[in-house]
Coordinates of C-alpha atoms in Angstrom, one line a residue:
M1 CA 41.5 -2.0 11.9
K2 CA 39.3 0.3 10.3
E3 CA 40.9 3.0 8.1
E4 CA 40.6 6.5 9.7
T5 CA 38.0 8.4 7.8
S6 CA 39.1 12.5 6.6
R7 CA 36.9 13.3 9.2
Q8 CA 38.2 11.7 11.9
R9 CA 42.3 12.4 10.9
E10 CA 41.1 16.1 11.4
A11 CA 39.5 15.8 14.7
R12 CA 43.0 13.9 15.8
R13 CA 44.9 16.7 14.1
R14 CA 42.6 19.6 15.5
R15 CA 43.4 17.3 19.3
Q16 CA 47.1 17.2 18.5
K17 CA 46.9 21.0 18.0
L18 CA 45.2 22.0 20.8
L19 CA 47.2 20.0 23.0
R20 CA 50.2 21.7 21.5
Q21 CA 48.9 25.2 21.9
R22 CA 48.0 24.6 25.4
Q23 CA 51.8 23.1 26.3
V24 CA 53.1 26.5 25.1
R25 CA 51.0 27.9 27.1
R26 CA 51.7 26.5 30.2
Q27 CA 55.7 26.9 29.0
K28 CA 54.9 30.4 29.0
I29 CA 53.3 30.3 32.4
L30 CA 56.2 28.3 33.7
L31 CA 58.5 30.7 32.4
A32 CA 56.7 33.9 33.5
T33 CA 56.2 32.5 36.7
T34 CA 60.0 32.0 36.9
G35 CA 61.2 34.9 35.8
A36 CA 58.8 36.7 38.3
A37 CA 60.5 34.8 41.3
A38 CA 63.7 35.6 39.9
A39 CA 63.5 38.8 39.8
A40 CA 61.9 39.0 42.9
V41 CA 65.1 37.2 44.4
V42 CA 67.3 39.5 42.5
L43 CA 65.0 42.6 43.7
L44 CA 65.4 41.1 47.2
T45 CA 69.0 40.8 47.1
V46 CA 69.5 44.4 45.6
G47 CA 67.3 45.6 48.2
I48 CA 69.0 43.4 51.1
S49 CA 72.7 45.1 49.9
S50 CA 71.7 48.6 49.3
F51 CA 70.0 48.2 53.1
L52 CA 73.2 46.9 54.4
H53 CA 75.3 49.3 52.5
S54 CA 73.2 52.1 53.8
Q55 CA 73.5 50.5 57.4
A56 CA 77.3 50.4 57.3
K57 CA 77.0 53.9 55.6
R58 CA 75.5 55.6 58.6
A59 CA 77.4 53.3 61.3
A60 CA 80.5 54.5 59.6
Q61 CA 79.3 58.1 60.2
E62 CA 77.9 57.4 63.5
E63 CA 81.8 56.3 64.6
A64 CA 83.2 59.4 62.6
A65 CA 80.8 61.8 64.6
Q66 CA 81.7 59.6 67.6
Q67 CA 85.7 59.9 66.6
E68 CA 85.1 63.9 66.0
A69 CA 83.5 64.4 69.5
L70 CA 85.7 62.1 71.3
Q71 CA 88.9 64.4 70.0
E72 CA 86.6 67.5 70.7
E73 CA 86.5 66.5 74.0
Q74 CA 90.2 65.2 74.4
K75 CA 91.1 69.1 72.9
E76 CA 89.0 70.4 75.5
E77 CA 90.2 68.4 78.4
E78 CA 93.9 69.3 77.2
A79 CA 93.1 73.2 77.1
R80 CA 91.4 72.9 80.2
K81 CA 94.6 71.2 81.6
L82 CA 96.8 73.6 80.4
A83 CA 94.3 76.5 81.6
Q84 CA 94.9 74.9 85.0
E85 CA 98.5 74.6 84.6
E86 CA 99.1 78.2 83.5
E87 CA 96.5 79.3 86.4
A88 CA 99.0 77.7 88.8
N89 CA 102.0 79.3 87.5
T90 CA 100.6 82.8 87.2
I91 CA 99.9 85.0 90.3
H92 CA 98.0 88.2 89.5
F93 CA 98.8 91.2 91.8
V94 CA 97.1 94.3 91.9
A95 CA 97.5 97.5 94.1
V96 CA 95.7 101.0 94.3
G97 CA 97.0 104.4 96.0
D98 CA 95.8 106.4 98.6
N99 CA 92.4 105.7 100.8
L100 CA 91.9 109.0 101.9
I101 CA 89.0 108.9 104.3
H102 CA 87.4 112.8 104.4
E103 CA 84.5 113.9 106.2
K104 CA 82.0 113.5 103.6
I105 CA 83.1 110.2 102.9
Y106 CA 83.0 109.1 106.4
E107 CA 79.6 110.4 107.4
S108 CA 78.3 108.6 104.3
G109 CA 78.6 105.3 106.4
I110 CA 76.4 106.5 108.9
Q111 CA 73.7 104.7 108.9
A112 CA 70.0 105.0 110.1
D113 CA 70.3 102.0 112.7
G114 CA 73.5 103.4 114.1
T115 CA 76.0 101.4 112.3
W116 CA 78.8 102.7 110.4
N117 CA 79.4 100.4 107.2
Y118 CA 81.7 101.6 103.8
D119 CA 81.1 98.7 101.7
H120 CA 79.7 101.5 99.0
L121 CA 82.9 103.1 98.1
Y122 CA 84.6 99.9 96.7
T123 CA 81.4 98.3 95.3
H124 CA 82.2 98.9 91.5
V125 CA 85.8 98.3 91.6
K126 CA 85.1 95.2 94.3
G127 CA 84.7 92.3 91.3
Q128 CA 88.7 93.5 89.9
I129 CA 90.4 93.5 93.9
S130 CA 88.7 90.3 95.0
Q131 CA 89.9 88.0 91.6
A132 CA 93.4 89.3 91.9
D133 CA 95.6 86.6 93.7
L134 CA 96.9 89.2 95.5
A135 CA 95.7 93.3 96.2
A136 CA 97.4 95.9 98.3
V137 CA 95.9 99.1 99.4
N138 CA 97.6 102.7 100.8
Q139 CA 95.4 103.2 104.1
E140 CA 96.4 106.7 104.2
C141 CA 94.8 107.4 107.3
I142 CA 94.9 106.1 110.8
F143 CA 92.3 104.0 112.8
V144 CA 90.5 105.2 115.8
A145 CA 88.7 102.9 117.8
D146 CA 86.3 105.6 119.3
H147 CA 83.5 107.1 116.9
E148 CA 84.3 110.4 118.7
N149 CA 87.5 110.4 118.0
V150 CA 86.8 110.0 114.1
S151 CA 88.6 113.1 111.9
S152 CA 89.3 114.5 108.8
Y153 CA 91.9 116.8 107.2
P154 CA 94.2 118.0 108.7
A155 CA 94.6 114.9 111.1
F156 CA 92.6 112.0 110.0
G157 CA 91.1 109.5 112.3
S158 CA 89.2 107.3 110.2
P159 CA 86.7 104.7 111.5
T160 CA 87.5 101.1 111.9
E161 CA 84.8 99.9 109.5
I162 CA 87.0 101.0 107.0
G163 CA 88.9 98.6 107.1
D164 CA 86.2 95.8 107.3
A165 CA 85.3 97.3 103.8
L166 CA 88.6 96.8 102.6
V167 CA 88.5 93.4 103.4
N168 CA 85.2 92.8 101.9
A169 CA 86.4 94.6 99.1
G170 CA 89.0 91.9 98.5
F171 CA 92.1 93.4 99.5
D172 CA 95.3 91.8 101.4
I173 CA 97.7 93.9 101.9
V174 CA 97.1 97.3 103.9
E175 CA 100.1 99.9 103.6
S176 CA 100.1 102.1 106.8
A177 CA 103.3 104.0 106.7
S178 CA 102.4 107.4 105.6
N179 CA 102.7 111.2 106.4
H180 CA 99.6 111.0 108.3
T181 CA 100.3 108.1 110.7
F182 CA 101.4 110.2 113.6
D183 CA 98.1 112.4 113.0
K184 CA 96.7 110.9 116.5
G185 CA 99.7 110.2 118.1
T186 CA 100.8 107.0 119.4
E187 CA 97.1 105.7 120.8
A188 CA 95.7 105.4 117.4
I189 CA 98.6 103.6 116.1
G190 CA 98.2 101.1 119.0
E191 CA 94.5 100.9 118.4
T192 CA 95.0 100.2 114.5
I193 CA 97.2 97.3 115.1
Q194 CA 94.9 95.9 117.5
Y195 CA 92.2 96.2 115.2
W196 CA 93.9 94.3 112.3
Q197 CA 95.4 92.0 114.9
T198 CA 91.9 91.0 116.1
S199 CA 89.2 91.4 113.4
H200 CA 91.5 90.3 110.6
P201 CA 94.9 88.6 111.3
E202 CA 94.8 87.2 107.8
I203 CA 95.5 90.7 106.5
A204 CA 99.3 91.6 106.0
L205 CA 99.6 94.7 107.6
L206 CA 102.7 97.0 107.0
G207 CA 104.3 99.6 108.2
I208 CA 103.4 100.2 111.8
H209 CA 104.6 97.9 114.8
D210 CA 103.9 97.6 118.4
S211 CA 107.4 96.5 119.3
Q212 CA 110.6 96.1 118.1
E213 CA 110.8 92.7 117.5
A214 CA 107.7 93.0 115.2
A215 CA 109.4 95.6 113.2
D216 CA 112.8 93.8 113.0
T217 CA 110.4 90.8 111.4
I218 CA 110.0 91.1 107.5
S219 CA 106.0 90.7 106.6
T220 CA 105.9 88.1 104.1
V221 CA 102.8 86.0 102.0
T222 CA 102.6 83.5 100.1
V223 CA 100.6 82.9 97.1
K224 CA 100.6 79.3 94.7
G225 CA 103.8 78.2 96.4
V226 CA 105.6 81.9 95.5
T227 CA 106.5 84.0 98.7
F228 CA 107.0 87.6 98.8
A229 CA 108.3 89.9 101.2
L230 CA 106.4 93.1 101.9
L231 CA 108.0 96.5 102.8
N232 CA 106.5 100.1 103.8
Y233 CA 108.5 103.0 104.2
T234 CA 107.4 106.5 104.8
S235 CA 110.0 109.1 103.7
Q236 CA 108.4 112.1 106.3
I237 CA 105.4 112.1 108.7
N238 CA 103.2 115.4 109.4
G239 CA 105.0 118.1 112.2
D240 CA 108.1 115.8 112.1
A241 CA 107.8 114.7 115.5
Y242 CA 110.5 111.8 115.5
D243 CA 111.2 112.3 119.3
Q244 CA 107.7 112.0 120.5
F245 CA 106.8 108.0 119.4
P246 CA 109.6 104.8 119.7
S247 CA 111.6 104.5 116.5
Y248 CA 109.8 101.0 116.2
M249 CA 106.8 102.2 115.4
I250 CA 106.6 103.2 112.2
D251 CA 108.9 102.2 108.7
L252 CA 111.0 105.7 108.0
L253 CA 112.4 105.4 104.5
R254 CA 115.9 105.5 105.2
A255 CA 118.8 104.4 103.1
E256 CA 120.6 102.1 105.7
R257 CA 117.2 100.5 107.2
V258 CA 115.9 99.6 103.4
T259 CA 119.1 98.2 102.5
E260 CA 119.3 96.0 105.6
D261 CA 115.3 95.1 105.4
V262 CA 115.6 93.9 101.4
Q263 CA 119.0 91.5 102.3
K264 CA 116.9 90.1 105.1
A265 CA 114.0 89.5 102.7
S266 CA 115.9 88.2 99.9
Q267 CA 116.7 85.4 102.4
I268 CA 113.0 84.2 102.9
S269 CA 111.1 85.2 99.7
D270 CA 111.4 84.6 96.2
M271 CA 110.0 88.4 95.8
T272 CA 110.2 91.7 96.9
I273 CA 107.7 94.2 96.9
A274 CA 108.4 97.7 98.2
F275 CA 106.0 100.0 98.7
L276 CA 106.9 103.7 99.0
H277 CA 105.2 107.0 100.4
T278 CA 107.0 109.6 99.3
G279 CA 107.7 111.9 96.2
E280 CA 106.1 115.8 96.0
E281 CA 102.6 115.9 96.9
Y282 CA 100.7 116.8 93.4
A283 CA 103.5 116.8 91.2
Q284 CA 103.4 114.8 87.7
E285 CA 106.9 113.0 87.8
P286 CA 108.8 112.4 90.8
N287 CA 111.5 114.1 92.8
E288 CA 115.0 113.9 93.1
E289 CA 114.7 111.5 96.7
Q290 CA 112.1 109.2 95.1
K291 CA 114.8 108.8 92.2
N292 CA 117.6 108.0 94.5
F293 CA 115.5 105.7 97.0
L294 CA 114.4 103.7 93.5
Q295 CA 117.8 103.0 92.4
L296 CA 118.5 101.9 95.7
L297 CA 116.1 99.5 95.7
L298 CA 117.1 98.6 92.2
S299 CA 120.7 97.6 93.4
Q300 CA 119.5 95.8 96.4
G301 CA 117.5 93.2 94.1
V302 CA 113.8 94.5 94.9
D303 CA 111.2 93.1 92.1
I304 CA 108.6 95.8 92.4
A305 CA 108.3 99.2 93.9
I306 CA 104.9 100.9 94.0
C307 CA 104.8 104.5 95.2
S308 CA 102.4 106.9 96.6
H309 CA 101.8 110.2 98.7
P310 CA 101.6 113.3 95.4
H311 CA 98.0 112.1 95.5
V312 CA 98.0 112.2 91.3
L313 CA 98.9 109.6 88.6
Q314 CA 102.0 109.0 87.7
N315 CA 103.1 106.6 84.5
Y316 CA 105.0 103.5 85.5
E317 CA 108.3 101.9 83.6
T318 CA 110.3 98.8 84.4
L319 CA 114.2 100.0 85.2
R320 CA 117.1 98.1 84.4
D321 CA 120.5 97.8 86.4
D322 CA 124.0 97.1 85.0
Q323 CA 123.3 93.8 86.1
G324 CA 120.3 93.0 84.4
H325 CA 117.9 92.8 87.2
E326 CA 114.6 94.8 86.2
M327 CA 111.9 96.1 88.9
L328 CA 109.0 97.4 87.4
V329 CA 107.9 100.9 89.2
Y330 CA 104.7 102.8 89.4
Y331 CA 105.9 106.1 90.3
S332 CA 102.3 107.7 92.0
L333 CA 98.9 105.7 91.9
G334 CA 97.5 108.7 92.7
N335 CA 94.0 108.5 95.6
F336 CA 91.8 105.7 95.6
I337 CA 89.1 107.3 97.1
S338 CA 89.1 111.1 98.7
T339 CA 86.8 114.4 98.2
Q340 CA 89.6 116.8 97.2
K341 CA 89.0 119.3 94.9
E342 CA 90.8 119.2 91.6
P343 CA 90.0 116.9 88.8
R344 CA 93.6 115.8 88.6
C345 CA 93.3 114.5 92.5
L346 CA 90.4 112.2 91.2
L347 CA 92.2 110.4 88.3
G348 CA 93.9 107.3 90.0
G349 CA 95.2 103.9 88.9
M350 CA 95.4 100.6 89.9
A351 CA 98.6 98.7 89.2
D352 CA 97.5 95.2 87.5
I353 CA 100.8 93.1 87.8
T354 CA 101.4 89.5 85.9
I355 CA 103.9 87.2 87.6
T356 CA 105.0 83.8 86.2
V357 CA 106.6 80.9 87.7
D358 CA 109.3 79.5 85.0
D359 CA 108.2 75.9 84.5
G360 CA 111.9 75.1 83.7
T361 CA 113.5 77.0 87.1
G362 CA 111.0 77.2 89.1
K363 CA 111.6 81.1 89.4
P364 CA 108.8 83.9 89.3
A365 CA 109.4 86.9 87.5
V366 CA 107.0 90.0 86.3
T367 CA 105.6 89.1 82.7
G368 CA 103.2 91.5 82.8
S369 CA 101.8 94.9 83.9
D370 CA 99.3 97.7 83.0
L371 CA 97.8 100.7 84.7
I372 CA 94.3 100.5 84.5
P373 CA 92.7 104.3 85.1
L374 CA 90.1 104.4 88.1
V375 CA 88.0 107.7 89.0
T376 CA 86.6 108.9 92.4
H377 CA 83.1 109.6 92.0
Y378 CA 81.4 112.2 94.6
D379 CA 77.8 113.5 94.9
Y380 CA 76.8 115.6 97.8
D381 CA 73.2 115.9 96.7
A382 CA 72.9 112.2 96.1
G383 CA 75.1 110.8 98.7
E384 CA 77.3 109.0 97.0
Y385 CA 80.8 108.4 97.4
T386 CA 82.5 105.4 95.7
V387 CA 85.1 104.2 93.0
Y388 CA 84.5 103.7 89.1
P389 CA 86.8 101.9 86.2
L390 CA 87.2 104.8 83.7
E391 CA 85.9 102.4 81.2
D392 CA 82.9 102.1 83.6
Y393 CA 82.6 105.8 83.5
T394 CA 79.9 107.9 81.9
E395 CA 79.3 111.5 80.7
E396 CA 76.1 111.2 83.3
L397 CA 78.3 110.7 86.3
A398 CA 80.7 113.1 85.3
A399 CA 78.1 115.6 84.6
S400 CA 76.5 115.1 88.2
H401 CA 80.1 115.1 90.2
S402 CA 80.0 117.7 93.0
V403 CA 83.7 118.6 91.4
H404 CA 81.9 121.2 89.4
Q405 CA 81.3 122.8 92.7
E406 CA 84.6 123.2 94.1
T407 CA 86.5 124.2 90.5
T408 CA 85.7 125.6 86.8
E409 CA 88.2 123.2 85.9
T410 CA 86.8 121.3 83.1
F411 CA 85.6 117.7 84.4
T412 CA 83.8 115.5 81.7
L413 CA 84.4 111.8 80.7
E414 CA 86.6 112.8 77.4
S415 CA 89.0 114.9 79.8
L416 CA 89.4 112.2 82.3
R417 CA 90.5 110.3 79.3
Q418 CA 92.6 113.0 77.5
M419 CA 94.6 113.2 81.1
Y420 CA 95.2 109.3 81.8
Q421 CA 96.6 109.7 77.9
S422 CA 98.4 112.3 78.8
V423 CA 100.0 110.3 82.4
L424 CA 100.8 107.3 79.7
S425 CA 102.9 109.5 77.7
R426 CA 105.4 110.4 80.3
N427 CA 108.9 109.1 80.1
Y428 CA 110.9 110.1 83.3
Q429 CA 114.0 108.9 82.1
I430 CA 114.9 108.5 85.7
M431 CA 118.0 106.3 84.8
E432 CA 119.4 108.4 82.2
N433 CA 119.1 111.3 84.4
N434 CA 120.0 110.6 87.8
Q435 CA 122.8 108.1 88.5
N436 CA 123.1 108.9 92.2
V437 CA 122.4 106.3 94.5

């Protein structure tokens, strides 16, 4: 073998060095590629993990929102069921005072085409009346079938279309025993009974009858499973013509009759409501006769007593006897509608009563009471005759009221409010001052 020359050895060393350098570069490239791939894998893993975590978090949030919505829906459903149960166990009863149809009032309902309509009288209180479960009105004037026989004070005879308007407004009970019941004689009583039986047999007509059998029958209405016995009496009739008609035709306020009726009523009903046409006209407090009869009703177990006849508003209260029985009393609801000339006769009231059936015993009881003030509005020039809740009345309406043509007494929105507050401040102390039953 030839011996390498120095040049050859140098060339071989350079080749070996170059080879080592190439190997180092390939290893670096390989390491770099491997590192990038590993990094990519790590990044991919982290990204997937982050994505999955985000998805899981979002799913948890959505599930929590769904649970919250479901809980809210369940709460709303429970609230609805509770409200329905309360509604089923609660009876809302309202009553208003004297429906006194003076001449300009009945003239306001005569239409150009010859028909008679009186819906306008009650349009502003229709909502409160129609929404009640039970609503009563004192129909002060007897009805007459013939328009030619319609008349006003002192002998009232009102058109039957007034009854249609009362029904349209939402009334269920019509009291007809008053001092004006015989203003048109026995014939008009028969016409009134016939009208109600024929046109609106669903209405509970009280106080007048066409037979002894009818007079001996206690009127009842049933609302939400609660049966109410309804009684209606007047302490007097105009002219004292008691011998000119059969005794069964009108329910007179007499102690023996009341006691007998209340005892019969208690056997066929859950609660008894008595409507009394008594007291002193234009008086601000009950008289002795009224107090005596109210105490009689209390002692006999009547639950609610509502009085009319004074034509002015009086206060209300709950009476209690020695046995713990309670009777809610409205001493006078004043006028519902009229064209009387004194401001105090233009402020009336609506008895607003809540009756609740006890879930445990199943017995009904009065659980709430209020006296909502009403205003009779009439404007001769505009031909407006209607009733407003005091809360809806305005100074402009008060200023346009035709009572200003009839009296110099103050009649403003503020004076009506003050009058109402004065009524609420009265305490008649009936039990303390009057013990004769």
